[in-house]
């Protein structure tokens, strides 16, 4: 999800399910920049919980930490917005309804930041859709959830790498539904969306 922010080139990064692979991927990616950021990362998660499990990574990153209730972003350095919503009983590698709810909190807060023009884009780490649904929120996928929360009637998912950009005609549908969804009109609409994105 992107938007022309009035302020800076801030990119929110949700840490995903706190006991899954997302936090480690986010932290490793930040370390790979070696302090040379061409944007301002705004990581969203439970700071103390993750720091207790990933101390090695946190020792290599100097975060500017602020609380959810009083966001204070610093430019060109990694920011971490602390949302304390995990408990000591959570184990890495063992997802639950609680971790699903926690990951949805990070997504919701990233959308709030975007709506307030505090970030220009959001990058998301993996979540467990099943646990989010069990926590009481219908969740088909990030694409559809962001679209519903931002009033976008026609969301598209694009996968990006330095070599390829792939935009999908459909997202998160059962195979038996594809016959009615992969139509000339939908393919053309997707091509136009890709052209606009480029």
Short mmCIF file of C-alpha atoms in Angstrom, two decimals:
data_model
loop_
_atom_site.label_atom_id
_atom_site.label_comp_id
_atom_site.label_asym_id
_atom_site.label_seq_id
_atom_site.Cartn_x
_atom_site.Cartn_y
_atom_site.Cartn_z
CA UNK A 1 0.00 0.00 0.00
CA UNK A 2 1.52 3.33 -1.01
CA UNK A 3 0.49 6.94 -0.71
CA UNK A 4 2.19 10.26 -1.37
CA UNK A 5 3.01 11.34 2.16
CA UNK A 6 3.27 15.04 2.85
CA UNK A 7 6.17 14.53 5.20
CA UNK A 8 8.96 12.09 4.47
CA UNK A 9 9.89 8.84 2.81
CA UNK A 10 8.83 6.81 5.83
CA UNK A 11 7.98 3.16 5.29
CA UNK A 12 6.07 1.25 7.96
CA UNK A 13 7.20 -2.36 8.41
CA UNK A 14 4.94 -4.69 10.38
CA UNK A 15 6.73 -7.56 12.09
CA UNK A 16 3.96 -10.08 11.35
CA UNK A 17 3.12 -12.90 13.71
CA UNK A 18 5.47 -12.30 16.66
CA UNK A 19 6.35 -15.98 17.07
CA UNK A 20 6.85 -16.73 13.39
CA UNK A 21 9.59 -15.90 10.89
CA UNK A 22 8.53 -12.28 10.26
CA UNK A 23 10.45 -10.53 13.06
CA UNK A 24 13.72 -12.25 12.17
CA UNK A 25 13.31 -11.45 8.46
CA UNK A 26 12.60 -7.78 9.24
CA UNK A 27 15.60 -7.50 11.56
CA UNK A 28 17.97 -9.23 9.12
CA UNK A 29 16.77 -6.97 6.30
CA UNK A 30 17.49 -3.87 8.38
CA UNK A 31 20.97 -5.11 9.24
CA UNK A 32 21.64 -5.74 5.53
CA UNK A 33 21.32 -1.98 4.88
CA UNK A 34 24.40 -1.45 7.09
CA UNK A 35 23.03 1.88 8.24
CA UNK A 36 22.72 3.28 4.69
CA UNK A 37 18.99 3.89 4.53
CA UNK A 38 17.48 5.69 1.55
CA UNK A 39 14.21 5.74 3.49
CA UNK A 40 13.13 5.85 7.12
CA UNK A 41 12.06 2.42 8.40
CA UNK A 42 9.22 2.47 10.92
CA UNK A 43 9.04 -1.01 12.45
CA UNK A 44 5.84 -1.94 14.30
CA UNK A 45 5.77 -4.71 16.89
CA UNK A 46 6.28 -5.62 20.53
CA UNK A 47 9.74 -4.21 21.23
CA UNK A 48 10.46 -5.92 24.55
CA UNK A 49 9.13 -9.31 23.44
CA UNK A 50 11.19 -9.30 20.26
CA UNK A 51 14.29 -7.89 21.94
CA UNK A 52 14.19 -10.70 24.48
CA UNK A 53 14.14 -13.31 21.70
CA UNK A 54 16.36 -11.61 19.12
CA UNK A 55 18.95 -9.83 21.24
CA UNK A 56 21.70 -10.62 18.71
CA UNK A 57 19.92 -8.58 16.03
CA UNK A 58 18.84 -5.78 18.34
CA UNK A 59 22.46 -5.31 19.43
CA UNK A 60 23.30 -4.52 15.79
CA UNK A 61 20.50 -1.99 15.18
CA UNK A 62 20.15 1.38 16.91
CA UNK A 63 16.40 1.96 17.01
CA UNK A 64 14.65 5.15 17.98
CA UNK A 65 11.84 3.67 20.07
CA UNK A 66 8.50 5.32 20.69
CA UNK A 67 5.24 4.10 22.14
CA UNK A 68 2.01 3.63 20.22
CA UNK A 69 0.43 6.45 22.23
CA UNK A 70 3.18 8.98 21.46
CA UNK A 71 4.79 8.34 18.07
CA UNK A 72 7.97 10.38 17.58
CA UNK A 73 9.71 9.46 14.33
CA UNK A 74 13.36 10.27 13.61
CA UNK A 75 14.51 10.62 10.00
CA UNK A 76 16.92 8.27 8.21
CA UNK A 77 17.37 5.86 11.11
CA UNK A 78 15.33 2.80 12.06
CA UNK A 79 12.34 3.66 14.22
CA UNK A 80 10.46 1.11 16.30
CA UNK A 81 6.92 1.75 17.46
CA UNK A 82 6.30 -0.40 20.50
CA UNK A 83 2.91 -2.07 20.76
CA UNK A 84 2.99 -4.23 23.87
CA UNK A 85 0.47 -6.94 23.08
CA UNK A 86 2.27 -10.22 23.67
CA UNK A 87 2.69 -12.25 26.83
CA UNK A 88 5.46 -14.29 28.36
CA UNK A 89 3.65 -17.53 27.60
CA UNK A 90 4.13 -17.12 23.85
CA UNK A 91 6.78 -19.38 22.35
CA UNK A 92 8.69 -18.81 19.13
CA UNK A 93 7.37 -21.25 16.55
CA UNK A 94 4.03 -21.80 18.29
CA UNK A 95 1.35 -19.52 16.88
CA UNK A 96 -2.01 -19.02 18.56
CA UNK A 97 -5.12 -16.88 18.49
CA UNK A 98 -3.21 -14.40 20.69
CA UNK A 99 -0.35 -14.07 18.20
CA UNK A 100 -2.87 -13.72 15.37
CA UNK A 101 -4.54 -10.86 17.24
CA UNK A 102 -1.14 -9.28 17.94
CA UNK A 103 -0.14 -9.35 14.26
CA UNK A 104 -3.45 -7.74 13.28
CA UNK A 105 -2.79 -4.93 15.78
CA UNK A 106 0.45 -4.14 13.92
CA UNK A 107 -1.35 -4.06 10.58
CA UNK A 108 -4.11 -1.81 11.93
CA UNK A 109 -1.57 0.59 13.41
CA UNK A 110 0.37 0.75 10.12
CA UNK A 111 -2.87 1.73 8.37
CA UNK A 112 -3.46 4.46 10.98
CA UNK A 113 0.04 5.84 10.33
CA UNK A 114 -0.62 5.81 6.59
CA UNK A 115 -3.96 7.58 6.99
CA UNK A 116 -2.24 10.26 9.08
CA UNK A 117 0.40 10.74 6.34
CA UNK A 118 3.16 9.65 8.73
CA UNK A 119 4.28 6.90 6.34
CA UNK A 120 4.16 6.75 2.56
CA UNK A 121 4.03 2.96 2.27
CA UNK A 122 3.60 -0.22 4.31
CA UNK A 123 5.61 -3.44 4.04
CA UNK A 124 4.24 -6.47 5.86
CA UNK A 125 5.82 -9.60 7.31
CA UNK A 126 3.97 -12.95 7.23
CA UNK A 127 0.93 -13.59 9.41
CA UNK A 128 -1.18 -16.65 10.11
CA UNK A 129 -4.55 -15.97 8.46
CA UNK A 130 -6.22 -18.80 10.36
CA UNK A 131 -5.25 -17.44 13.77
CA UNK A 132 -6.36 -13.92 12.79
CA UNK A 133 -9.76 -15.28 11.73
CA UNK A 134 -10.03 -17.29 14.96
CA UNK A 135 -9.36 -14.08 16.90
CA UNK A 136 -12.61 -12.64 15.53
CA UNK A 137 -11.64 -10.76 12.36
CA UNK A 138 -12.36 -12.02 8.86
CA UNK A 139 -8.98 -11.98 7.10
CA UNK A 140 -8.54 -13.24 3.56
CA UNK A 141 -5.13 -11.65 3.10
CA UNK A 142 -3.20 -8.39 3.46
CA UNK A 143 -4.33 -7.16 0.02
CA UNK A 144 -8.04 -7.45 0.71
CA UNK A 145 -7.71 -6.23 4.31
CA UNK A 146 -5.82 -3.07 3.32
CA UNK A 147 -8.34 -2.44 0.54
CA UNK A 148 -11.31 -2.69 2.89
CA UNK A 149 -9.67 -0.45 5.51
CA UNK A 150 -8.71 2.24 2.99
CA UNK A 151 -11.82 2.20 0.80
CA UNK A 152 -10.04 0.79 -2.26
CA UNK A 153 -12.61 -1.06 -4.34
CA UNK A 154 -10.13 -2.69 -6.74
CA UNK A 155 -6.91 -3.76 -5.03
CA UNK A 156 -4.09 -5.48 -6.89
CA UNK A 157 -1.19 -7.53 -5.63
CA UNK A 158 2.18 -7.02 -7.26
CA UNK A 159 5.31 -9.03 -6.55
CA UNK A 160 8.51 -7.11 -7.06
CA UNK A 161 12.18 -7.96 -7.48
CA UNK A 162 15.03 -6.30 -9.34
CA UNK A 163 14.39 -8.62 -12.29
CA UNK A 164 10.62 -9.01 -12.29
CA UNK A 165 7.40 -7.26 -11.46
CA UNK A 166 4.41 -9.59 -11.45
CA UNK A 167 0.86 -8.33 -10.95
CA UNK A 168 -1.88 -10.85 -10.24
CA UNK A 169 -5.29 -10.99 -11.90
CA UNK A 170 -6.75 -12.70 -8.82
CA UNK A 171 -5.78 -13.02 -5.17
CA UNK A 172 -6.70 -15.58 -2.51
CA UNK A 173 -9.38 -17.47 -4.43
CA UNK A 174 -10.04 -21.18 -4.70
CA UNK A 175 -9.05 -22.80 -8.00
CA UNK A 176 -12.67 -23.65 -8.86
CA UNK A 177 -13.51 -19.89 -8.82
CA UNK A 178 -10.87 -18.93 -11.39
CA UNK A 179 -13.01 -19.69 -14.44
CA UNK A 180 -15.34 -16.82 -13.57
CA UNK A 181 -12.55 -14.47 -12.46
CA UNK A 182 -9.90 -14.79 -15.18
CA UNK A 183 -11.84 -12.92 -17.86
CA UNK A 184 -10.81 -10.63 -20.70
CA UNK A 185 -12.10 -7.63 -18.75
CA UNK A 186 -10.22 -8.53 -15.56
CA UNK A 187 -7.00 -9.23 -17.44
CA UNK A 188 -7.25 -5.88 -19.23
CA UNK A 189 -8.01 -4.10 -15.94
CA UNK A 190 -4.92 -5.72 -14.40
CA UNK A 191 -2.73 -4.65 -17.33
CA UNK A 192 -3.92 -1.05 -16.90
CA UNK A 193 -3.22 -1.22 -13.15
CA UNK A 194 0.30 -2.50 -13.83
CA UNK A 195 0.90 0.27 -16.36
CA UNK A 196 -0.30 2.89 -13.85
CA UNK A 197 1.95 1.42 -11.15
CA UNK A 198 5.02 1.62 -13.40
#
